[in-house]
Amino acid sequence: MCVPQPAASSEPSEPTPIRRPRADQARQVADVLRHQIYDGAYADALPAESDLAAEFFVSRNTIREALAVLKNEGLIDRGTRVGTHVAARKYDHGLDALVGLKETFKDYGDVRNEVRAVQWLSAPPAVARKLGVEPGAQVVFIERLRYLAELPVSLDLTYLAPDVGAQVIAHSLESNDIFALIERVSGQRLGGASLALEAVSADPHSAATLQVPAGSALLMAERLTSLDDGRPVDLEYIRMRGDRITMRGNLVRRDA
Amino acid sequence: MCVPQPAASSEPSEPTPIRRPRADQARQVADVLRHQIYDGAYADALPAESDLAAEFFVSRNTIREALAVLKNEGLIDRGTRVGTHVAARKYDHGLDALVGLKETFKDYGDVRNEVRAVQWLSAPPAVARKLGVEPGAQVVFIERLRYLAELPVSLDLTYLAPDVGAQVIAHSLESNDIFALIERVSGQRLGGASLALEAVSADPHSAATLQVPAGSALLMAERLTSLDDGRPVDLEYIRMRGDRITMRGNLVRRDA
């Protein structure tokens, strides 16, 4: 432990002075400030350093270091004369429900899909197993770069079971969510999906496609979606720009 | 669209040759291979390039490029004589349930917490609002670097409501989950939590603390946890090493 703590049963009457390394304090401030920015606390300009210092009970130097962290992430811009401004808008994507991107972002703007590939291919064993088909069986592969408000937000690689895939690709993939198309062509509601989420650094080619610097942090999802009858039909690998997407959801305490 | 697609109503009798740029194909292979590695398909060594080429119906050059992507992420090691080996173990963290790290990883090994700070501090307005206390009120702040099997996996910054916090810090924070301590001292079960998940690049100081290169991708969570009676008591900012943690959960289709 870095600092003495007060007796556990009583609160101190005065704030305990913070004596942690400035970089630790700066991270602490940056974490809270980041979410204030997401929550829209600052329509455009952030308060002056001195005001933020008072708000967080830290020095101006600590505020400066916290702002440097958020600037490096591309979240804010700073200029000597113009102050500190919010540089990037982040969008919330639900973790609770199974919802397509267009449906999710309908309040934010139009989702447009640049369809980079549509093809039949022989399913590698791992893909075949997840979709419940024979290894080497023909499945539909779709690659889409997805734009929200004319900025790329995610690159989605999709494998579809052959019967569903054949019908899905008869429809426009530029303007429809694949989820909506699957429900339309199958006559079934989607049931559920298993999701694996990771943070990865963008390889140079993916970075160029998503228009971010190589090495940028991406939120990466593998998602296997089933029809209401439990049959898996849609396996997706989704790279989301870390500076554009926040996944949000609610957790419940499981029974002991 | 990059390639012609067959008529939607019929499958081709022969696989359509893949004519996409090699970097696109390599990403496609890397995505599937990544999850085969996580799933433990390869105990240690990956198959030879020629075997992988046959498995994925692509050229050896594409396999080489896919392996380069995974090597840059630190997931595999490659040597000219020793072949390709799995370099890093990843651990699954549940997205469905509200479970502490020690509880989550009990099958993987011991979780040990290096307690970097325990202190009372004046809650900045944004923290106060989330914990339902007055701005500037004294709250408990705890910073822990969490190790699994002696490797750092996450850096957790925790703000606790004063009544709960005062009692929590009377117990050992080195070996207990804060969730377990909150339930013990409050006499209540945890209710639920709201979670926001992002991918961020590690700033130099956080990177050094987590023992990763600066700029590495981190999975970053803000999680506000409430007691069973609905009162929020625990606000955490958690940086997880992208190369160690995968968050997994299930989604359900919401009612239309």
XYZ file of C-alpha atoms in Angstrom:
512
model
C 0.000 0.000 0.000
C 1.308 3.420 -0.923
C -0.357 5.622 1.658
C -1.464 5.288 5.261
C -5.167 4.631 5.549
C -7.402 6.027 8.228
C -8.932 3.767 10.838
C -11.436 1.661 8.982
C -14.352 2.547 11.195
C -14.215 6.339 10.862
C -13.994 8.841 8.044
C -11.310 11.498 8.293
C -12.559 15.005 8.929
C -10.112 16.411 6.339
C -9.414 14.956 2.906
C -6.297 12.818 3.044
C -3.739 14.517 0.802
C -3.008 12.471 -2.300
C 0.641 11.513 -2.303
C 0.647 9.037 -5.163
C 2.910 9.427 -8.208
C 1.527 12.009 -10.590
C 1.170 9.485 -13.425
C -1.084 7.336 -11.199
C -3.202 10.345 -10.333
C -3.350 11.390 -13.987
C -4.665 7.968 -15.018
C -7.232 8.167 -12.250
C -8.460 11.542 -13.505
C -8.364 10.459 -17.158
C -10.624 7.466 -16.470
C -13.379 9.567 -14.943
C -12.965 12.407 -17.434
C -13.211 9.973 -20.350
C -16.699 8.908 -19.306
C -17.790 12.479 -18.616
C -16.886 13.206 -22.236
C -18.830 10.143 -23.455
C -21.799 11.151 -21.328
C -21.882 14.496 -23.117
C -20.919 16.574 -20.073
C -18.904 18.844 -22.373
C -20.793 19.758 -25.505
C -17.576 20.807 -27.192
C -14.950 22.589 -25.080
C -13.636 21.157 -21.815
C -13.312 23.454 -18.784
C -10.023 25.278 -18.160
C -7.230 23.299 -16.493
C -7.666 25.251 -13.266
C -11.374 24.408 -13.137
C -10.688 20.732 -13.764
C -7.972 20.811 -11.081
C -10.528 22.137 -8.594
C -13.126 19.581 -9.695
C -10.760 16.629 -9.242
C -8.893 17.954 -6.192
C -5.533 17.588 -7.969
C -2.825 19.914 -9.327
C -2.910 21.528 -12.772
C 0.109 19.445 -13.726
C -1.863 16.297 -13.018
C -4.760 17.598 -15.133
C -2.311 18.335 -17.957
C -0.980 14.793 -17.818
C -4.502 13.327 -17.758
C -5.456 15.405 -20.799
C -2.295 14.183 -22.569
C -3.483 10.577 -22.077
C -6.874 11.365 -23.636
C -5.258 13.356 -26.446
C -3.042 10.408 -27.347
C -6.152 8.251 -27.586
C -7.618 10.742 -30.061
C -10.505 11.584 -27.746
C -9.658 15.280 -27.389
C -7.731 17.983 -29.250
C -5.648 20.577 -27.425
C -4.321 23.873 -28.655
C -2.539 26.649 -26.791
C -5.029 29.294 -27.807
C -8.169 27.316 -28.505
C -8.268 25.189 -25.340
C -9.345 21.573 -25.121
C -12.055 20.209 -27.386
C -13.816 16.906 -27.811
C -12.346 15.390 -30.998
C -14.256 12.160 -31.481
C -17.805 11.077 -30.917
C -18.204 7.566 -29.502
C -21.273 5.431 -30.111
C -22.850 2.941 -27.716
C -23.434 -0.599 -28.885
C -25.626 -2.820 -26.702
C -24.160 -5.864 -25.002
C -27.497 -7.062 -23.667
C -29.497 -7.628 -26.770
C -28.825 -9.125 -30.141
C -29.251 -6.172 -32.437
C -27.773 -5.286 -35.821
C -25.652 -2.187 -36.288
C -28.213 -0.313 -38.344
C -30.900 -1.035 -35.781
C -28.520 -0.057 -32.935
C -27.472 3.232 -34.450
C -30.772 4.324 -35.924
C -30.793 7.376 -33.654
C -27.230 8.393 -34.558
C -27.353 8.371 -38.325
C -27.351 6.173 -41.382
C -25.359 2.967 -41.434
C -23.966 2.267 -44.896
C -22.188 -0.971 -45.774
C -19.386 -1.119 -48.315
C -19.594 -4.731 -49.446
C -15.977 -5.829 -50.028
C -16.683 -9.487 -50.789
C -19.578 -11.874 -51.322
C -18.640 -15.426 -52.199
C -19.182 -19.097 -51.683
C -16.203 -20.806 -50.103
C -15.207 -24.135 -48.616
C -15.650 -23.936 -44.859
C -12.427 -24.559 -42.901
C -13.068 -27.220 -40.211
C -13.344 -24.654 -37.371
C -15.949 -22.627 -39.278
C -17.818 -25.772 -40.348
C -18.000 -27.048 -36.777
C -19.463 -23.782 -35.492
C -22.060 -23.613 -38.269
C -22.902 -27.311 -37.955
C -21.933 -28.254 -41.526
C -19.393 -30.737 -42.908
C -15.779 -29.491 -43.174
C -15.220 -28.231 -46.700
C -18.939 -27.691 -47.292
C -19.801 -24.555 -49.241
C -20.821 -21.606 -47.078
C -21.451 -17.956 -47.887
C -18.750 -15.457 -46.964
C -19.456 -11.717 -46.805
C -17.058 -8.924 -45.911
C -18.425 -5.480 -45.159
C -16.877 -2.200 -44.095
C -19.556 -0.406 -42.142
C -19.908 3.354 -42.018
C -21.867 5.445 -39.575
C -22.345 9.072 -40.570
C -19.799 8.506 -43.377
C -17.019 7.364 -41.000
C -15.893 3.727 -40.916
C -16.759 2.107 -37.580
C -16.338 -1.627 -38.161
C -15.088 -4.309 -40.516
C -17.270 -7.434 -40.414
C -16.387 -10.874 -41.796
C -19.467 -13.096 -41.944
C -19.937 -16.815 -42.636
C -23.518 -17.942 -43.255
C -24.998 -21.450 -43.322
C -25.616 -22.351 -46.996
C -29.440 -22.385 -47.041
C -29.760 -19.074 -45.213
C -26.746 -17.531 -46.960
C -28.060 -18.304 -50.438
C -31.209 -16.312 -49.722
C -29.540 -13.488 -47.800
C -27.218 -12.593 -50.676
C -30.188 -12.230 -53.005
C -30.979 -9.010 -51.098
C -29.139 -5.711 -50.884
C -26.306 -5.950 -48.362
C -25.449 -2.267 -48.689
C -28.375 -1.001 -46.687
C -29.678 -3.952 -44.671
C -28.468 -5.555 -41.440
C -27.713 -9.236 -41.999
C -29.723 -10.013 -38.850
C -32.823 -8.457 -40.399
C -32.252 -10.344 -43.669
C -31.819 -13.668 -41.844
C -35.116 -13.186 -40.050
C -36.813 -12.212 -43.277
C -35.563 -15.137 -45.367
C -35.799 -17.803 -42.653
C -39.229 -16.768 -41.407
C -37.819 -17.240 -37.910
C -36.722 -14.831 -35.221
C -33.114 -14.979 -34.167
C -32.698 -16.855 -30.908
C -29.419 -15.973 -29.224
C -25.724 -15.594 -29.800
C -22.494 -16.395 -28.054
C -20.053 -13.519 -27.988
C -16.314 -13.295 -27.339
C -14.863 -9.785 -27.005
C -11.203 -8.816 -27.070
C -8.935 -5.827 -27.530
C -6.363 -6.234 -30.303
C -3.905 -3.913 -32.006
C -4.809 -3.243 -35.633
C -2.512 -4.936 -38.141
C -1.424 -2.500 -40.881
C -3.904 -3.763 -43.471
C -6.924 -3.719 -41.155
C -5.850 -0.309 -39.875
C -5.708 1.113 -43.399
C -9.139 -0.332 -44.162
C -10.647 1.189 -41.019
C -8.736 4.467 -41.570
C -6.872 4.368 -38.246
C -3.117 4.377 -37.553
C -1.520 0.915 -37.562
C -1.444 -0.493 -34.039
C -4.605 1.336 -32.953
C -6.699 -0.507 -30.389
C -9.670 -2.353 -31.873
C -12.553 -4.012 -30.091
C -12.784 -7.425 -31.724
C -15.797 -9.703 -31.489
C -16.477 -13.280 -32.507
C -20.228 -13.802 -32.511
C -22.114 -16.996 -33.389
C -25.819 -16.365 -33.840
C -28.551 -19.000 -33.887
C -32.108 -19.050 -35.138
C -34.951 -19.332 -32.669
C -34.857 -23.126 -33.104
C -31.252 -23.163 -31.865
C -29.523 -23.800 -35.191
C -26.356 -21.674 -35.629
C -26.444 -19.867 -38.970
C -24.265 -16.742 -38.721
C -20.615 -16.661 -37.615
C -19.068 -13.173 -37.571
C -15.662 -11.709 -36.865
C -16.076 -8.001 -36.205
C -13.341 -5.390 -35.788
C -14.696 -2.201 -34.241
C -12.712 1.029 -34.012
C -11.794 1.511 -30.363
C -12.134 5.271 -30.704
C -15.705 5.047 -32.026
C -17.518 2.225 -30.224
C -18.301 1.533 -26.575
C -20.134 -1.706 -25.759
C -22.624 -1.271 -22.930
C -24.683 -3.726 -20.968
C -25.932 -4.835 -17.593
C -24.713 -7.721 -15.481
C -26.592 -9.590 -12.802
C -25.177 -11.434 -9.840
C -25.597 -15.130 -10.494
C -27.049 -17.364 -7.812
C -24.423 -18.662 -5.425
C -18.289 -6.126 -54.394
C -14.977 -7.703 -55.254
C -16.033 -10.976 -56.834
C -18.956 -12.234 -58.876
C -21.458 -14.148 -56.814
C -23.299 -17.242 -57.956
C -27.025 -17.187 -58.480
C -28.525 -16.847 -55.052
C -30.771 -19.829 -55.334
C -28.137 -22.478 -56.076
C -24.809 -23.520 -54.657
C -21.917 -23.902 -57.061
C -20.737 -27.452 -57.610
C -17.098 -26.343 -57.385
C -15.620 -23.990 -54.799
C -15.392 -20.490 -56.209
C -11.698 -19.613 -56.372
C -10.804 -16.917 -53.898
C -9.545 -13.888 -55.797
C -9.358 -11.391 -52.992
C -6.165 -9.532 -52.037
C -3.872 -11.745 -49.998
C -3.969 -9.395 -46.981
C -7.766 -9.750 -46.878
C -7.500 -13.524 -47.032
C -4.784 -13.512 -44.362
C -6.995 -11.552 -41.980
C -9.831 -13.967 -42.677
C -7.609 -16.947 -41.802
C -6.100 -15.193 -38.776
C -9.541 -14.555 -37.263
C -10.542 -18.211 -37.346
C -7.099 -19.460 -36.330
C -7.042 -17.116 -33.358
C -10.131 -18.747 -31.882
C -8.857 -22.253 -32.622
C -5.822 -21.349 -30.516
C -8.027 -20.002 -27.703
C -10.172 -23.119 -27.864
C -7.068 -25.220 -27.244
C -7.076 -26.890 -30.663
C -3.278 -26.787 -30.597
C -1.817 -27.901 -27.287
C 1.455 -26.258 -28.131
C 2.715 -26.424 -31.716
C 0.595 -25.312 -34.661
C 0.417 -27.548 -37.746
C 2.881 -27.007 -40.598
C 2.101 -24.182 -43.033
C 1.226 -26.686 -45.761
C -1.307 -28.411 -43.500
C -2.868 -25.091 -42.535
C -2.988 -24.116 -46.213
C -4.943 -27.285 -46.966
C -7.234 -26.742 -43.966
C -8.111 -23.187 -44.979
C -8.122 -23.721 -48.761
C -5.563 -20.937 -49.270
C -1.927 -20.634 -50.358
C 1.046 -21.075 -48.035
C 1.885 -17.400 -48.538
C -1.528 -16.453 -47.171
C -0.975 -18.723 -44.167
C 2.413 -17.075 -43.573
C 0.802 -13.646 -43.618
C -1.964 -14.773 -41.253
C 0.620 -16.172 -38.830
C 2.530 -12.865 -39.013
C -0.629 -11.052 -37.841
C -0.982 -13.368 -34.837
C 2.731 -13.170 -34.073
C 2.569 -9.376 -33.953
C -0.239 -9.653 -31.426
C 2.005 -11.839 -29.257
C -0.305 -14.833 -29.568
C 2.221 -17.123 -31.237
C 6.007 -17.494 -31.581
C 7.615 -18.535 -34.840
C 11.108 -19.878 -35.437
C 12.712 -21.235 -38.582
C 13.624 -24.548 -36.989
C 11.171 -24.865 -34.126
C 7.960 -24.133 -36.026
C 5.005 -22.149 -34.692
C 4.060 -22.308 -31.034
C 1.335 -20.849 -28.865
C 3.010 -18.027 -26.884
C 0.274 -16.711 -24.629
C -2.574 -18.238 -22.718
C -5.809 -16.247 -22.733
C -8.366 -16.426 -19.951
C -12.124 -16.147 -20.285
C -13.977 -13.605 -18.214
C -17.761 -13.863 -18.092
C -19.914 -11.101 -19.527
C -23.154 -12.628 -18.312
C -22.727 -12.704 -14.586
C -21.336 -10.341 -12.015
C -18.369 -12.252 -10.689
C -15.072 -11.150 -9.161
C -11.767 -12.017 -10.779
C -10.705 -14.519 -8.128
C -14.054 -16.267 -8.380
C -13.881 -16.207 -12.209
C -10.394 -17.615 -12.439
C -10.541 -20.149 -9.634
C -9.978 -22.983 -12.119
C -6.989 -21.279 -13.747
C -4.844 -20.442 -10.739
C -4.437 -18.052 -7.847
C -5.370 -14.407 -8.188
C -3.080 -12.186 -6.158
C -3.667 -8.447 -5.731
C -0.827 -5.964 -5.383
C -2.536 -3.141 -3.515
C -1.020 0.067 -4.918
C -3.225 2.523 -3.026
C -5.905 2.619 -0.347
C -7.124 6.061 0.626
C -9.994 8.327 1.422
C -10.460 11.052 -1.128
C -12.902 13.800 -2.065
C -15.202 12.447 -4.761
C -15.080 14.463 -8.003
C -18.632 15.375 -9.078
C -18.828 12.621 -11.724
C -17.812 9.935 -9.216
C -20.114 11.368 -6.548
C -23.077 11.341 -8.906
C -22.559 7.688 -9.821
C -22.174 6.616 -6.186
C -25.101 8.748 -5.064
C -23.103 10.925 -2.641
C -22.537 14.697 -2.470
C -19.736 16.105 -4.671
C -16.584 16.366 -2.568
C -17.814 13.774 -0.053
C -15.151 11.389 1.217
C -15.118 8.039 -0.576
C -12.676 5.139 -0.451
C -10.256 4.740 -3.355
C -8.381 1.490 -3.952
C -5.916 0.696 -6.736
C -4.901 -2.900 -7.332
C -2.684 -4.613 -9.854
C -4.093 -8.100 -10.242
C -1.991 -11.140 -11.032
C -3.126 -14.511 -12.291
C -0.529 -17.264 -12.093
C 2.076 -14.571 -11.289
C 1.407 -12.559 -14.464
C -0.335 -9.180 -14.327
C -3.745 -9.319 -15.992
C -5.514 -6.154 -14.904
C -5.180 -2.811 -13.175
C -8.316 -1.883 -11.218
C -9.202 1.558 -9.833
C -12.105 1.321 -7.388
C -14.264 3.954 -5.688
C -16.462 2.713 -2.841
C -19.370 4.413 -1.060
C -18.107 5.585 2.351
C -20.051 3.228 4.626
C -19.226 0.123 2.602
C -15.687 1.282 1.843
C -14.808 1.884 5.481
C -15.607 -1.727 6.287
C -14.105 -3.242 3.122
C -10.659 -1.750 3.791
C -10.602 -3.326 7.242
C -10.118 -6.664 5.456
C -7.234 -8.012 3.405
C -7.399 -6.687 -0.134
C -4.444 -8.810 -1.269
C -6.351 -12.067 -1.407
C -10.056 -11.180 -1.497
C -12.327 -10.025 -4.321
C -13.905 -6.688 -3.447
C -17.271 -8.130 -4.512
C -16.984 -10.836 -1.863
C -15.972 -8.289 0.774
C -18.886 -5.994 -0.095
C -21.343 -8.847 0.336
C -19.705 -9.844 3.599
C -19.686 -6.379 5.188
C -23.058 -5.217 3.852
C -24.904 -8.409 4.661
C -26.521 -8.037 1.234
C -26.003 -9.796 -2.075
C -24.860 -7.705 -4.980
C -27.716 -6.856 -7.303
C -26.468 -5.863 -10.716
C -23.991 -3.692 -12.535
C -23.842 -1.504 -15.590
C -20.816 -2.124 -17.764
C -19.118 -0.101 -20.508
C -16.383 -1.874 -22.467
C -13.841 -0.301 -24.790
C -10.534 -0.983 -26.468
C -7.826 1.600 -25.725
C -4.109 1.813 -26.420
C -2.045 1.644 -23.239
C -0.443 4.936 -22.233
C 3.239 4.480 -21.319
C 2.702 4.486 -17.554
C -0.200 2.018 -17.600
C 1.746 -0.154 -20.039
C 4.765 -0.284 -17.732
C 2.536 -1.159 -14.782
C 0.855 -3.991 -16.702
C 4.213 -5.088 -18.181
C 3.173 -4.667 -21.815
C 4.713 -2.506 -24.558
C 3.385 1.070 -24.678
C 0.497 1.297 -27.104
C -0.650 -2.292 -26.510
C -4.376 -2.841 -26.832
C -6.202 -2.966 -23.501
C -9.773 -3.969 -22.804
C -11.067 -1.187 -20.596
C -14.185 -1.433 -18.452
C -16.192 1.032 -16.409
C -18.449 -0.918 -14.083
C -20.909 0.481 -11.532
C -22.159 -2.188 -9.158
C -25.189 -1.935 -6.893
C -26.330 -3.813 -3.826
C -29.404 -5.980 -4.008
C -31.481 -3.008 -2.799
C -30.375 -1.028 -5.860
C -27.935 1.338 -4.154
C -24.709 1.852 -6.189
C -21.669 1.270 -3.980
C -18.734 0.242 -6.201
C -17.447 2.189 -9.229
C -14.499 0.568 -10.988
C -12.239 1.451 -13.901
C -10.520 -1.739 -15.051
C -7.706 -2.056 -17.617
C -7.322 -5.655 -18.782
C -4.404 -6.862 -20.877
C -5.771 -7.535 -24.356
C -3.395 -10.454 -24.792
C -4.611 -12.206 -21.633
C -8.360 -11.664 -21.294
C -11.333 -12.522 -23.495
C -14.776 -11.458 -22.286
C -17.440 -14.036 -23.130
C -21.179 -13.964 -22.859
C -24.486 -14.743 -24.468
C -26.898 -12.365 -26.110
C -30.605 -12.787 -26.641
C -32.789 -11.245 -29.286
C -34.914 -8.600 -27.674
C -38.624 -8.535 -28.317
C -39.518 -6.503 -31.341
